[in-house]
Tab-separated table of C-alpha atoms and ligand atoms in Angstrom:
chain	number	residue	atom	x	y	z
A	1147	UNK	CA	-0.004	-0.002	-0.010
A	1148	UNK	CA	0.954	3.647	-0.290
A	1149	UNK	CA	1.653	5.419	3.020
A	1150	UNK	CA	3.065	8.720	4.220
A	1151	UNK	CA	6.441	8.075	5.854
A	1152	UNK	CA	8.584	10.281	8.108
A	1153	UNK	CA	12.224	10.632	7.077
A	1154	UNK	CA	13.385	13.372	9.464
A	1155	UNK	CA	12.346	16.879	10.488
A	1156	UNK	CA	10.667	18.602	7.527
A	1157	UNK	CA	11.102	15.504	5.360
A	1158	UNK	CA	8.228	13.240	4.565
A	1159	UNK	CA	7.403	11.208	1.496
A	1160	UNK	CA	5.044	8.524	0.258
A	1161	UNK	CA	6.391	4.963	0.156
A	1162	UNK	CA	5.184	1.411	-0.337
A	1163	UNK	CA	4.520	-0.401	2.932
A	1164	UNK	CA	2.920	-3.774	3.685
A	1165	UNK	CA	-0.846	-3.614	4.231
A	1166	UNK	CA	-1.222	-3.979	8.026
A	1167	UNK	CA	-2.539	-7.287	9.259
A	1168	UNK	CA	-4.614	-8.398	12.231
A	1169	UNK	CA	-2.205	-8.695	15.184
A	1170	UNK	CA	-4.792	-9.256	17.900
A	1171	UNK	CA	-8.292	-10.723	17.769
A	1172	UNK	CA	-9.779	-7.315	18.617
A	1173	UNK	CA	-8.118	-5.546	15.684
A	1174	UNK	CA	-9.746	-4.277	12.511
A	1175	UNK	CA	-8.055	-3.146	9.336
A	1176	UNK	CA	-9.613	-0.025	7.851
A	1177	UNK	CA	-9.220	1.100	4.232
A	1178	UNK	CA	-8.843	4.856	4.573
A	1179	UNK	CA	-11.073	6.919	2.311
A	1180	UNK	CA	-10.284	10.344	3.811
A	1181	UNK	CA	-7.663	11.546	6.285
A	1182	UNK	CA	-6.555	14.997	7.482
A	1183	UNK	CA	-3.432	16.791	8.618
A	1184	UNK	CA	-3.713	18.203	12.157
A	1185	UNK	CA	-1.752	20.991	13.809
A	1186	UNK	CA	-0.424	18.214	16.043
A	1187	UNK	CA	1.138	16.593	13.002
A	1188	UNK	CA	3.168	19.766	12.537
A	1189	UNK	CA	4.827	19.176	15.889
A	1190	UNK	CA	5.932	15.774	14.565
A	1191	UNK	CA	6.916	17.224	11.181
A	1192	UNK	CA	9.087	19.829	12.948
A	1193	UNK	CA	10.790	17.183	15.093
A	1194	UNK	CA	9.300	18.424	18.408
A	1195	UNK	CA	8.030	15.053	19.629
A	1196	UNK	CA	10.363	12.579	21.390
A	1197	UNK	CA	10.952	9.096	20.027
A	1198	UNK	CA	9.641	9.788	16.594
A	1199	UNK	CA	11.221	7.145	14.415
A	1200	UNK	CA	12.132	7.240	10.749
A	1201	UNK	CA	9.609	5.185	8.818
A	1202	UNK	CA	6.649	6.115	11.039
A	1203	UNK	CA	3.354	6.916	9.288
A	1204	UNK	CA	1.427	9.854	10.754
A	1205	UNK	CA	-2.325	10.445	10.695
A	1206	UNK	CA	-4.722	10.451	13.618
A	1207	UNK	CA	-7.694	11.935	11.782
A	1208	UNK	CA	-9.161	9.437	9.349
A	1209	UNK	CA	-12.337	7.694	8.218
A	1210	UNK	CA	-12.701	4.653	6.014
A	1211	UNK	CA	-14.273	1.306	5.281
A	1212	UNK	CA	-13.707	-1.800	7.400
A	1213	UNK	CA	-11.525	-4.140	5.281
A	1214	UNK	CA	-10.925	-6.972	7.710
A	1215	UNK	CA	-11.892	-7.792	11.333
A	1216	UNK	CA	-10.259	-9.975	13.959
A	1217	UNK	CA	-12.216	-12.969	15.322
A	1218	UNK	CA	-13.249	-11.195	18.549
A	1219	UNK	CA	-14.668	-8.049	16.951
A	1220	UNK	CA	-18.411	-7.925	17.528
A	1221	UNK	CA	-19.674	-4.500	16.574
A	1222	UNK	CA	-18.023	-3.968	13.187
A	1223	UNK	CA	-18.159	-5.959	9.985
A	1224	UNK	CA	-16.365	-5.785	6.657
A	1225	UNK	CA	-17.794	-2.972	4.544
A	1226	UNK	CA	-18.921	-0.736	7.432
A	1227	UNK	CA	-18.036	2.954	6.984
A	1228	UNK	CA	-16.382	4.146	10.184
A	1229	UNK	CA	-14.925	7.230	11.853
A	1230	UNK	CA	-12.107	6.491	14.260
A	1231	UNK	CA	-11.179	8.717	17.254
A	1232	UNK	CA	-7.582	9.794	17.433
A	1233	UNK	CA	-7.192	8.175	20.861
A	1234	UNK	CA	-6.582	4.427	21.068
A	1235	UNK	CA	-8.305	3.089	24.173
A	1236	UNK	CA	-8.995	-0.296	25.697
A	1237	UNK	CA	-12.439	0.605	26.973
A	1238	UNK	CA	-12.083	-1.149	30.281
A	1239	UNK	CA	-9.177	0.229	32.367
A	1240	UNK	CA	-9.603	2.605	35.340
A	1241	UNK	CA	-9.416	5.627	33.010
A	1242	UNK	CA	-11.557	4.369	30.134
A	1243	UNK	CA	-14.203	3.364	32.686
A	1244	UNK	CA	-14.366	7.049	33.692
A	1245	UNK	CA	-14.642	8.262	30.102
A	1246	UNK	CA	-11.013	9.392	30.007
A	1247	UNK	CA	-10.368	7.758	26.652
A	1248	UNK	CA	-7.330	9.930	26.044
A	1249	UNK	CA	-5.678	8.568	29.169
A	1250	UNK	CA	-6.056	4.826	28.657
A	1251	UNK	CA	-3.623	2.811	30.771
A	1252	UNK	CA	-3.360	-0.217	28.495
A	1253	UNK	CA	-2.363	1.025	25.085
A	1254	UNK	CA	1.040	2.610	25.448
A	1255	UNK	CA	3.883	0.372	26.654
A	1256	UNK	CA	6.345	3.287	26.375
A	1257	UNK	CA	4.847	5.826	28.756
A	1258	UNK	CA	2.288	6.235	31.506
A	1259	UNK	CA	1.645	9.971	31.159
A	1260	UNK	CA	0.357	9.725	27.592
A	1261	UNK	CA	-2.034	7.182	26.132
A	1262	UNK	CA	-2.097	5.757	22.631
A	1263	UNK	CA	-2.538	7.946	19.551
A	1264	UNK	CA	-2.454	6.818	15.909
A	1265	UNK	CA	0.603	7.975	14.041
A	1266	UNK	CA	2.041	9.958	16.900
A	1267	UNK	CA	5.514	8.525	17.516
A	1268	UNK	CA	6.606	5.772	19.874
A	1269	UNK	CA	6.004	8.114	22.829
A	1270	UNK	CA	2.309	7.698	22.054
A	1271	UNK	CA	2.510	3.945	21.514
A	1272	UNK	CA	4.188	3.645	18.134
A	1273	UNK	CA	1.003	2.937	16.167
A	1274	UNK	CA	1.161	3.734	12.469
A	1275	UNK	CA	-1.436	6.299	11.478
A	1276	UNK	CA	-4.055	6.776	8.781
A	1277	UNK	CA	-2.288	8.966	6.238
A	1278	UNK	CA	-2.102	5.762	4.219
A	1279	UNK	CA	-4.320	3.463	2.218
A	1280	UNK	CA	-4.842	1.129	5.186
A	1281	UNK	CA	-4.480	1.343	8.949
A	1282	UNK	CA	-4.660	-1.156	11.814
A	1283	UNK	CA	-7.281	-0.217	14.388
A	1284	UNK	CA	-6.751	-1.913	17.760
A	1285	UNK	CA	-9.690	-2.416	20.169
A	1286	UNK	CA	-11.997	-2.081	17.178
A	1287	UNK	CA	-15.136	-2.463	19.254
A	1288	UNK	CA	-14.144	0.474	21.513
A	1289	UNK	CA	-13.090	3.502	19.456
A	1290	UNK	CA	-14.676	3.470	16.014
A	1291	UNK	CA	-18.296	4.342	15.305
A	1292	UNK	CA	-20.256	3.683	12.117
A	1293	UNK	CA	-20.757	6.837	10.080
A	1294	UNK	CA	-24.503	7.508	10.123
A	1295	UNK	CA	-26.238	7.548	6.737
A	1296	UNK	CA	-26.952	11.265	7.008
A	1297	UNK	CA	-23.376	12.279	7.855
A	1298	UNK	CA	-21.066	13.683	5.242
A	1299	UNK	CA	-17.651	11.997	5.077
A	1300	UNK	CA	-15.829	15.314	5.487
A	1301	UNK	CA	-17.859	16.162	8.571
A	1302	UNK	CA	-17.023	12.706	9.898
A	1303	UNK	CA	-13.257	13.145	9.514
A	1304	UNK	CA	-13.477	16.485	11.346
A	1305	UNK	CA	-15.205	14.642	14.194
A	1306	UNK	CA	-12.177	12.398	14.772
A	1307	UNK	CA	-10.183	15.225	16.431
A	1308	UNK	CA	-10.367	18.898	15.472
A	1309	UNK	CA	-14.057	19.503	16.191
A	1310	UNK	CA	-14.358	17.488	19.432
A	1311	UNK	CA	-11.065	18.959	20.682
A	1312	UNK	CA	-12.260	22.511	20.125
A	1313	UNK	CA	-15.559	21.679	21.777
A	1314	UNK	CA	-13.676	20.064	24.674
A	1315	UNK	CA	-11.524	23.203	24.982
A	1316	UNK	CA	-14.677	25.216	25.524
A	1317	UNK	CA	-16.043	22.612	27.983
A	1318	UNK	CA	-12.834	22.725	30.043
A	1319	UNK	CA	-13.285	26.492	30.247
A	1320	UNK	CA	-16.392	25.928	32.375
A	1321	UNK	CA	-18.021	28.868	30.602
A	1322	UNK	CA	-20.910	30.552	32.401
A	1323	UNK	CA	-23.688	32.663	30.917
A	1324	UNK	CA	-22.288	35.956	29.603
A	1325	UNK	CA	-18.600	35.110	30.089
A	1326	UNK	CA	-15.869	36.816	28.082
A	1327	UNK	CA	-13.895	34.026	26.410
A	1328	UNK	CA	-10.551	34.621	24.712
A	1329	UNK	CA	-9.298	31.867	22.440
A	1330	UNK	CA	-5.592	31.900	21.602
A	1331	UNK	CA	-5.002	30.249	18.204
A	1332	UNK	CA	-7.206	30.421	15.094
A	1333	UNK	CA	-6.250	27.000	13.753
A	1334	UNK	CA	-8.900	24.291	13.460
A	1335	UNK	CA	-8.944	23.617	17.205
A	1336	UNK	CA	-9.230	27.305	18.156
A	1337	UNK	CA	-11.928	27.883	15.548
A	1338	UNK	CA	-14.050	25.078	16.921
A	1339	UNK	CA	-13.368	26.221	20.482
A	1340	UNK	CA	-14.588	29.712	19.580
A	1341	UNK	CA	-17.688	28.402	17.858
A	1342	UNK	CA	-18.425	26.031	20.731
A	1343	UNK	CA	-17.990	28.782	23.341
A	1344	UNK	CA	-21.235	30.364	22.109
A	1345	UNK	CA	-23.025	27.041	22.546
A	1346	UNK	CA	-21.988	27.108	26.180
A	1347	UNK	CA	-23.308	30.564	26.901
A	1348	UNK	CA	-20.395	32.941	26.257
A	1349	UNK	CA	-21.326	36.592	26.032
A	1350	UNK	CA	-18.234	37.620	24.078
A	1351	UNK	CA	-15.788	35.476	22.110
A	1352	UNK	CA	-12.422	36.924	21.053
A	1353	UNK	CA	-9.908	35.020	18.901
A	1354	UNK	CA	-6.192	35.916	18.948
A	1355	UNK	CA	-3.678	34.841	16.268
A	1356	UNK	CA	-1.217	36.523	13.875
A	1357	UNK	CA	-2.379	34.898	10.640
A	1358	UNK	CA	-4.869	37.309	9.093
A	1359	UNK	CA	-6.706	34.889	6.790
A	1360	UNK	CA	-7.440	32.673	9.785
A	1361	UNK	CA	-8.689	35.637	11.814
A	1362	UNK	CA	-10.893	36.658	8.880
A	1363	UNK	CA	-12.343	33.154	8.895
A	1364	UNK	CA	-12.838	33.248	12.682
A	1365	UNK	CA	-15.079	36.252	12.210
A	1366	UNK	CA	-17.375	34.569	9.656
A	1367	UNK	CA	-17.224	30.979	10.861
A	1368	UNK	CA	-17.241	31.552	14.631
A	1369	UNK	CA	-18.747	35.059	14.700
A	1370	UNK	CA	-15.872	36.053	16.961
A	1371	UNK	CA	-14.110	39.367	17.505
A	1372	UNK	CA	-10.514	38.998	16.445
A	1373	UNK	CA	-7.116	40.494	17.289
A	1374	UNK	CA	-3.838	40.089	15.464
A	1375	UNK	CA	-1.345	40.060	18.345
A	1376	UNK	CA	1.354	41.620	16.176
A	1377	UNK	CA	-0.875	44.627	15.533
A	1378	UNK	CA	-1.293	45.572	19.184
A	1379	UNK	CA	1.369	46.800	21.558
A	1380	UNK	CA	0.762	44.116	24.192
A	1381	UNK	CA	-1.971	41.516	23.832
A	1382	UNK	CA	-2.366	41.044	27.578
A	1383	UNK	CA	-2.862	44.789	28.046
A	1384	UNK	CA	-5.316	44.764	25.133
A	1385	UNK	CA	-7.430	42.045	26.787
A	1386	UNK	CA	-7.405	43.950	30.077
A	1387	UNK	CA	-8.489	47.189	28.431
A	1388	UNK	CA	-11.419	45.517	26.737
A	1389	UNK	CA	-12.597	43.885	29.974
A	1390	UNK	CA	-12.629	46.934	32.252
A	1391	UNK	CA	-9.222	45.892	33.516
A	1392	UNK	CA	-10.572	42.709	35.138
A	1393	UNK	CA	-9.335	40.266	32.530
A	1394	UNK	CA	-11.233	37.602	30.591
A	1395	UNK	CA	-13.408	35.108	32.471
A	1396	UNK	CA	-12.008	32.234	30.434
A	1397	UNK	CA	-8.911	31.818	28.257
A	1398	UNK	CA	-8.471	28.859	25.966
A	1399	UNK	CA	-4.975	27.882	24.806
A	1400	UNK	CA	-5.293	26.288	21.335
A	1401	UNK	CA	-1.744	26.902	20.142
A	1402	UNK	CA	0.593	24.475	21.869
A	1403	UNK	CA	4.281	23.828	21.785
A	1404	UNK	CA	5.311	26.052	18.891
A	1405	UNK	CA	3.676	29.304	19.963
A	1406	UNK	CA	5.090	32.432	18.442
A	1407	UNK	CA	5.116	35.950	19.846
A	1408	UNK	CA	8.117	35.934	22.206
A	1409	UNK	CA	11.484	35.376	20.578
A	1410	UNK	CA	13.333	33.807	23.526
A	1411	UNK	CA	10.560	31.337	24.317
A	1412	UNK	CA	10.146	30.346	20.695
A	1413	UNK	CA	13.869	29.776	20.168
A	1414	UNK	CA	14.400	27.804	23.386
A	1415	UNK	CA	11.456	25.546	22.651
A	1416	UNK	CA	10.714	25.219	18.951
A	1417	UNK	CA	14.341	25.630	17.815
A	1418	UNK	CA	16.635	24.440	20.625
A	1419	UNK	CA	14.094	22.092	22.241
A	1420	UNK	CA	15.150	23.034	25.762
A	1421	UNK	CA	11.510	23.321	26.806
A	1422	UNK	CA	8.631	20.889	26.356
A	1423	UNK	CA	6.892	23.598	24.408
A	1424	UNK	CA	6.794	27.339	23.976
A	1425	UNK	CA	4.590	28.653	26.768
A	1426	UNK	CA	3.960	32.052	25.113
A	1427	UNK	CA	0.248	31.554	24.511
A	1428	UNK	CA	-0.195	29.723	27.820
A	1429	UNK	CA	1.474	32.574	29.708
A	1430	UNK	CA	-0.690	35.061	27.809
A	1431	UNK	CA	-3.722	33.080	29.004
A	1432	UNK	CA	-2.507	33.173	32.617
A	1433	UNK	CA	-1.892	36.911	32.356
A	1434	UNK	CA	-5.079	37.798	30.470
A	1435	UNK	CA	-7.588	35.834	32.519
A	1436	UNK	CA	-9.147	37.528	35.525
A	1437	UNK	CA	-8.413	36.437	39.091
A	1438	UNK	CA	-10.396	33.329	39.862
A	1439	UNK	CA	-10.869	32.672	36.123
A	1440	UNK	CA	-10.294	29.461	34.168
A	1441	UNK	CA	-7.558	28.613	31.695
A	1442	UNK	CA	-8.291	25.710	29.400
A	1443	UNK	CA	-5.242	24.202	27.671
A	1444	UNK	CA	-5.834	21.977	24.661
A	1445	UNK	CA	-2.629	22.982	22.856
A	1446	UNK	CA	-0.110	20.118	22.961
A	1447	UNK	CA	3.100	20.209	25.029
A	1448	UNK	CA	5.930	17.699	25.297
A	1449	UNK	CA	7.136	15.922	28.440
A	1450	UNK	CA	9.900	18.396	29.371
A	1451	UNK	CA	9.119	21.344	31.652
A	1452	UNK	CA	8.136	24.660	30.155
A	1453	UNK	CA	8.669	28.118	31.652
A	1454	UNK	CA	5.022	28.544	32.683
A	1455	UNK	CA	4.124	31.443	35.002
A	1456	UNK	CA	2.836	29.174	37.707
A	1457	UNK	CA	3.290	31.691	40.519
A	1458	UNK	CA	0.928	34.115	38.799
A	1459	UNK	CA	-1.559	31.317	38.232
A	1460	UNK	CA	-1.348	30.452	41.942
A	1461	UNK	CA	-1.662	33.978	43.214
A	1462	UNK	CA	-4.585	34.725	40.899
A	1463	UNK	CA	-6.440	31.651	42.066
A	1464	UNK	CA	-6.817	30.263	38.598
A	1465	UNK	CA	-8.361	27.009	37.599
A	1466	UNK	CA	-6.215	25.362	34.922
A	1467	UNK	CA	-7.832	22.466	33.109
A	1468	UNK	CA	-6.177	20.455	30.367
A	1469	UNK	CA	-6.126	17.044	28.674
A	1470	UNK	CA	-6.002	15.149	25.424
A	1471	UNK	CA	-9.574	15.247	24.178
A	1472	UNK	CA	-11.543	12.066	24.986
A	1473	UNK	CA	-13.062	12.112	21.475
A	1474	UNK	CA	-15.480	9.264	21.859
A	1475	UNK	CA	-17.132	10.947	24.843
A	1476	UNK	CA	-17.944	14.009	22.760
A	1477	UNK	CA	-19.648	12.156	19.925
A	1478	UNK	CA	-23.252	11.726	21.133
A	1479	UNK	CA	-23.743	15.487	21.580
A	1480	UNK	CA	-21.667	16.474	18.555
A	1481	UNK	CA	-23.530	14.039	16.315
A	1482	UNK	CA	-26.737	15.785	17.380
A	1483	UNK	CA	-25.266	19.212	16.703
A	1484	UNK	CA	-24.127	18.145	13.234
A	1485	UNK	CA	-27.456	16.460	12.430
A	1486	UNK	CA	-29.372	19.558	13.508
A	1487	UNK	CA	-27.107	21.907	11.561
A	1488	UNK	CA	-25.750	23.627	14.692
A	1489	UNK	CA	-22.224	22.673	13.632
A	1490	UNK	CA	-20.847	22.077	10.129
A	1491	UNK	CA	-17.378	20.706	10.897
A	1492	UNK	CA	-16.269	20.423	7.261
A	1493	UNK	CA	-16.686	24.182	6.829
A	1494	UNK	CA	-13.072	24.619	7.916
A	1495	UNK	CA	-11.636	22.351	5.189
A	1496	UNK	CA	-9.537	24.366	2.792
A	1497	UNK	CA	-7.634	21.736	0.742
A	1498	UNK	CA	-8.174	18.236	-0.612
A	1499	UNK	CA	-4.829	16.688	-1.457
A	1500	UNK	CA	-4.098	13.247	-3.018
A	1501	UNK	CA	-2.011	11.053	-0.700
A	1502	UNK	CA	0.828	11.020	-3.239
A	1503	UNK	CA	1.111	14.821	-2.865
A	1504	UNK	CA	0.924	14.849	0.940
A	1505	UNK	CA	4.325	16.547	1.272
A	1506	UNK	CA	2.727	19.584	-0.392
A	1507	UNK	CA	-0.079	19.487	2.183
A	1508	UNK	CA	2.421	19.588	5.047
A	1509	UNK	CA	4.288	22.407	3.373
A	1510	UNK	CA	1.136	24.508	2.957
A	1511	UNK	CA	-0.145	23.796	6.478
A	1512	UNK	CA	3.217	24.408	8.120
A	1513	UNK	CA	3.950	27.664	6.322
A	1514	UNK	CA	0.325	28.910	6.309
A	1515	UNK	CA	0.319	29.244	2.539
A	1516	UNK	CA	-2.555	29.418	0.078
A	1517	UNK	CA	-5.043	30.148	2.849
A	1518	UNK	CA	-4.456	26.695	4.353
A	1519	UNK	CA	-6.340	25.877	7.551
A	1520	UNK	CA	-7.313	22.240	7.204
A	1521	UNK	CA	-5.993	19.995	4.426
A	1522	UNK	CA	-7.668	16.656	3.802
A	1523	UNK	CA	-5.636	13.797	2.396
A	1524	UNK	CA	-7.303	11.481	-0.089
A	1525	UNK	CA	-5.701	8.051	-0.691
A	1526	UNK	CA	-5.583	7.397	-4.389
A	1527	UNK	CA	-7.243	3.982	-4.557
B	1775	LIG	N1	-5.625	18.280	23.441
B	1775	LIG	C1	-5.900	17.615	22.330
B	1775	LIG	O1	-6.572	16.584	22.383
B	1775	LIG	C2	-5.470	18.121	21.009
B	1775	LIG	C3	-6.099	17.644	19.826
B	1775	LIG	C4	-5.779	18.268	18.611
B	1775	LIG	C5	-4.798	19.252	18.574
B	1775	LIG	N2	-4.186	19.620	19.700
B	1775	LIG	C6	-3.196	20.708	19.734
B	1775	LIG	O2	-3.894	21.941	19.623
B	1775	LIG	C7	-3.035	22.917	19.073
B	1775	LIG	C8	-3.771	23.590	17.917
B	1775	LIG	O3	-4.081	22.652	16.871
B	1775	LIG	P1	-4.474	23.175	15.424
B	1775	LIG	O4	-4.758	21.989	14.563
B	1775	LIG	O5	-5.533	24.213	15.524
B	1775	LIG	O6	-3.061	23.836	14.988
B	1775	LIG	P2	-2.592	25.000	14.031
B	1775	LIG	O7	-1.118	24.924	13.990
B	1775	LIG	O8	-3.348	24.932	12.743
B	1775	LIG	O9	-3.052	26.359	14.778
B	1775	LIG	C9	-2.294	27.011	15.749
B	1775	LIG	C10	-2.521	28.493	15.550
B	1775	LIG	O10	-1.909	29.229	16.620
B	1775	LIG	C11	-1.362	30.419	16.082
B	1775	LIG	N3	-0.417	30.993	17.036
B	1775	LIG	C12	0.942	30.813	17.128
B	1775	LIG	N4	1.418	31.466	18.195
B	1775	LIG	C13	0.364	32.083	18.803
B	1775	LIG	C14	0.243	32.882	19.933
B	1775	LIG	N5	1.282	33.207	20.733
B	1775	LIG	N6	-1.014	33.360	20.266
B	1775	LIG	C15	-2.092	33.059	19.509
B	1775	LIG	N7	-2.032	32.256	18.398
B	1775	LIG	C16	-0.796	31.795	18.048
B	1775	LIG	C17	-0.807	29.991	14.742
B	1775	LIG	O11	-0.634	31.090	13.872
B	1775	LIG	C18	-1.904	29.027	14.245
B	1775	LIG	O12	-2.888	29.689	13.471
B	1775	LIG	C19	-1.786	22.163	18.642
B	1775	LIG	O13	-0.801	22.272	19.669
B	1775	LIG	C20	-2.248	20.704	18.580
B	1775	LIG	O14	-1.169	19.819	18.783
B	1775	LIG	C21	-4.527	19.091	20.934
B	1776	LIG	ZN1	-4.762	16.199	16.221
B	1777	LIG	ZN1	-8.237	1.933	28.822
């Protein structure tokens, strides 16, 4: 089969690999019909994630058709159209039993802090991902769901990560009626977080980024106010001024380990990798939120420490909530929202790229070229 393969930072290509086979009776093999590139894939692409091995296939956002099932699989059969959450979870451990599907204890032999994620290096279990013609899906009765008849395939692929994660970001913000919510990052996750904040009762939603075409889209898609942080003197001061010097009620960090906006932080993290991630946007959240407010962090950070302003968070009495999104847990409500037209997840898709040209997709997404926000990857066969 054809599969995207990592060759080193900034270097990916498409190669022939063996079609994956059933390794455990609970496995399924899925023929991928549509995948996507996530902002998280850029952290891999830029060499930010530990134990990323040459030859690894990325891709944790994908939908497809069940090609083969192991003898123990009960809920799926060959030919079913499925969407697959980015988390791999066993469904029965302490954490899965509590709906913490992103924190499963049984799927990652390499680490306890992080669960299993398709195509996300050996630190996240070493599972090959879905930017390929076929992918092995472990615990096939747990994660995947059949795509309902009425659901568009492109909406389905956005429900494997970006949309639920944005929604989750808003949930972690514990938004109350009328709250001022500031979302840092106007990528797919931030856009969905902004849109979801209204569903949870926000009174004002403000999106911060420095990529103008994304901010333009945030205004139409998420009906948010927007600020380009390079166009204001000090973004924290700007937030304070617009909130009567109290600060926002809720700040959502949807940027993660490669945040721009402060030269020293960016160089020590994204370039020199001395920090587990650039805390620029996270520190802006801590500084911009009001005392007693909530900071929701869905941006991804690595295992090393980062220079986070914890003292300020402590003295301000902040609630900081964060996690990998437990995608499966979000589906019942999100399926309803999509069915009723409240959310149209595929509205953020900007590019549809054949698998053979996937390197171009990474290039566009990484460098924010050609208005790229969310590229889909379409396997050729
Ligand atoms: N927690 C989870 O389960 C989960 C799931 C998916 C993605 N993520 C993470 O969420 C983050 C966002 O994902 P995405 O797909 O939207 O990525 P993305 O790269 O498309 O978007 C990030 C945006 O942040 C902007 N940005 C950079 N520095 C900034 C700053 N200081 N302030 C405000 N904006 C800034 C960038 O210009 C970009 O538009 C990534 O770190 C990703 O790894 C987490
Ligand atoms: Zn992702
Ligand atoms: Zn589990």
